[in-house]
Amino acid sequence: RRLPMTPQEATKYYGSRLTDYELTEIEKYSEIWYLGLSACKIHGEEGSENSGYDDDTGSYHKIPHDHISY
């Protein structure tokens, strides 16, 4: 696909490879440049620090090849 994509294009072509959280998060952006599709994704957990994306000290869990923005 050509970049950038709209959130709608990203959902159409790659939605099955994104987490539920990412599918709602990308709607906040007008342009999507990177989705981190080769990353071993974190699937959010209710009640944990930032839904599982942060550790107990508030530091972001770094995942190789994942995105920090889109």
Coordinates of N, CA and C in Angstrom, one line a residue:
R1 N 0.8 -1.2 0.0 CA 0.0 0.0 0.0 C 0.9 1.2 0.0
R2 N 0.3 2.3 -0.6 CA 1.0 3.6 -0.6 C 0.9 4.2 0.7
L3 N 1.9 4.9 1.1 CA 1.9 5.7 2.4 C 1.9 7.2 2.2
P4 N 1.2 7.9 3.0 CA 0.5 7.4 4.2 C -0.9 6.9 3.8
M5 N -1.5 6.2 4.7 CA -2.9 5.7 4.6 C -3.8 6.4 5.5
T6 N -5.0 6.4 5.2 CA -6.0 6.9 6.1 C -6.3 5.8 7.2
P7 N -6.9 6.2 8.3 CA -7.2 5.1 9.3 C -8.2 4.1 8.7
Q8 N -9.1 4.5 7.8 CA -10.0 3.6 7.1 C -9.3 2.6 6.2
E9 N -8.3 3.1 5.5 CA -7.5 2.2 4.6 C -6.7 1.2 5.5
A10 N -6.1 1.7 6.5 CA -5.3 0.8 7.4 C -6.2 -0.3 8.0
T11 N -7.4 0.1 8.4 CA -8.4 -0.9 9.0 C -8.8 -1.9 7.9
K12 N -9.1 -1.4 6.7 CA -9.6 -2.3 5.6 C -8.5 -3.3 5.3
Y13 N -7.3 -2.9 5.1 CA -6.2 -3.8 4.6 C -5.5 -4.5 5.7
Y14 N -5.4 -4.0 6.9 CA -4.6 -4.6 8.0 C -5.3 -4.8 9.3
G15 N -6.6 -4.5 9.3 CA -7.4 -4.6 10.5 C -7.3 -5.9 11.3
S16 N -7.2 -7.0 10.5 CA -7.1 -8.3 11.1 C -5.8 -8.6 11.8
R17 N -4.8 -7.7 11.6 CA -3.5 -7.9 12.2 C -3.3 -6.8 13.3
L18 N -4.3 -6.0 13.6 CA -4.2 -5.0 14.7 C -5.0 -5.5 15.9
T19 N -4.6 -5.0 17.0 CA -5.4 -5.3 18.2 C -6.6 -4.4 18.3
D20 N -7.6 -4.8 19.1 CA -8.8 -4.0 19.3 C -8.4 -2.6 19.7
Y21 N -7.4 -2.4 20.6 CA -7.0 -1.1 21.1 C -6.4 -0.3 19.9
E22 N -5.6 -0.9 19.1 CA -5.0 -0.2 17.9 C -6.1 0.2 16.9
L23 N -7.1 -0.6 16.7 CA -8.1 -0.2 15.8 C -8.9 1.0 16.2
T24 N -9.0 1.2 17.5 CA -9.7 2.5 18.0 C -8.7 3.6 18.0
E25 N -7.4 3.3 18.4 CA -6.4 4.3 18.5 C -6.1 5.0 17.2
I26 N -6.0 4.2 16.1 CA -5.6 4.9 14.8 C -6.6 5.9 14.3
E27 N -7.9 5.8 14.8 CA -8.9 6.8 14.4 C -8.6 8.2 14.8
K28 N -7.6 8.4 15.7 CA -7.2 9.7 16.2 C -6.3 10.4 15.2
Y29 N -5.8 9.6 14.3 CA -4.8 10.1 13.3 C -5.4 10.4 12.0
S30 N -4.9 11.4 11.3 CA -5.3 11.6 9.9 C -4.5 10.9 8.9
E31 N -3.2 10.6 9.2 CA -2.4 9.8 8.3 C -1.7 8.7 9.1
I32 N -1.7 7.5 8.5 CA -1.0 6.3 9.1 C 0.2 6.0 8.3
W33 N 1.4 6.0 8.9 CA 2.6 5.7 8.2 C 3.2 4.4 8.6
Y34 N 2.9 3.9 9.8 CA 3.6 2.6 10.3 C 2.6 1.9 11.2
L35 N 2.5 0.6 11.1 CA 1.6 -0.1 12.0 C 2.3 -1.2 12.8
G36 N 3.6 -1.4 12.7 CA 4.3 -2.4 13.5 C 3.8 -3.8 13.3
L37 N 3.5 -4.2 12.1 CA 2.8 -5.4 11.8 C 3.7 -6.7 12.1
S38 N 5.0 -6.5 12.2 CA 5.9 -7.6 12.5 C 6.2 -7.8 14.0
A39 N 5.6 -6.9 14.8 CA 5.8 -7.0 16.2 C 5.0 -8.0 16.9
C40 N 5.5 -8.6 18.0 CA 4.7 -9.5 18.8 C 3.8 -8.6 19.7
K41 N 2.6 -8.4 19.4 CA 1.8 -7.3 20.0 C 1.4 -7.7 21.4
I42 N 1.3 -6.6 22.2 CA 0.7 -6.7 23.6 C -0.8 -6.6 23.4
H43 N -1.6 -7.5 24.0 CA -3.0 -7.4 24.0 C -3.4 -6.8 25.4
G44 N -4.0 -5.7 25.4 CA -4.3 -5.0 26.6 C -5.1 -5.8 27.7
E45 N -4.8 -5.5 28.9 CA -5.4 -6.1 30.1 C -6.1 -5.1 31.0
E46 N -7.4 -5.2 31.2 CA -8.0 -4.3 32.1 C -7.4 -4.4 33.5
G47 N -7.2 -3.2 34.1 CA -6.8 -3.2 35.5 C -5.3 -3.2 35.6
S48 N -4.5 -3.4 34.6 CA -3.1 -3.4 34.7 C -2.6 -2.0 34.3
E49 N -1.3 -1.7 34.6 CA -0.8 -0.4 34.2 C -1.0 0.0 32.8
N50 N -1.7 1.1 32.5 CA -2.0 1.5 31.1 C -2.4 0.3 30.3
S51 N -3.3 -0.5 30.8 CA -3.9 -1.7 30.1 C -2.8 -2.7 29.7
G52 N -1.7 -2.7 30.4 CA -0.6 -3.7 30.1 C 0.5 -3.2 29.2
Y53 N 0.4 -1.9 28.8 CA 1.4 -1.3 27.9 C 2.5 -0.7 28.7
D54 N 2.3 -0.5 30.0 CA 3.4 0.0 30.9 C 3.7 -1.0 32.0
D55 N 4.9 -0.9 32.6 CA 5.2 -1.8 33.7 C 4.7 -1.1 35.0
D56 N 5.0 -1.7 36.2 CA 4.5 -1.2 37.4 C 5.1 0.1 37.9
T57 N 6.2 0.6 37.2 CA 6.7 1.9 37.5 C 6.3 2.9 36.5
G58 N 5.4 2.6 35.5 CA 4.9 3.5 34.6 C 5.7 3.6 33.3
S59 N 6.8 2.8 33.2 CA 7.6 2.8 32.0 C 7.0 1.9 30.9
Y60 N 7.0 2.4 29.7 CA 6.4 1.7 28.5 C 7.2 0.4 28.2
H61 N 6.4 -0.7 28.0 CA 7.0 -1.9 27.6 C 7.5 -1.8 26.2
K62 N 8.8 -1.9 25.9 CA 9.3 -1.7 24.6 C 9.2 -3.1 23.9
I63 N 8.6 -3.1 22.7 CA 8.4 -4.3 21.9 C 9.1 -4.1 20.6
P64 N 10.1 -4.9 20.2 CA 10.8 -4.8 19.0 C 9.9 -4.7 17.8
H65 N 10.1 -3.8 16.9 CA 9.3 -3.6 15.6 C 7.9 -3.1 15.8
D66 N 7.5 -2.8 17.1 CA 6.2 -2.2 17.3 C 6.3 -0.7 17.1
H67 N 5.2 0.0 17.1 CA 5.1 1.4 16.9 C 4.9 2.2 18.2
I68 N 5.3 3.4 18.3 CA 5.0 4.3 19.4 C 4.1 5.4 19.0
S69 N 3.9 5.5 17.7 CA 2.9 6.3 17.1 C 2.6 5.7 15.7
Y70 N 1.8 6.4 14.9 CA 1.4 5.8 13.6 C 1.9 6.6 12.5

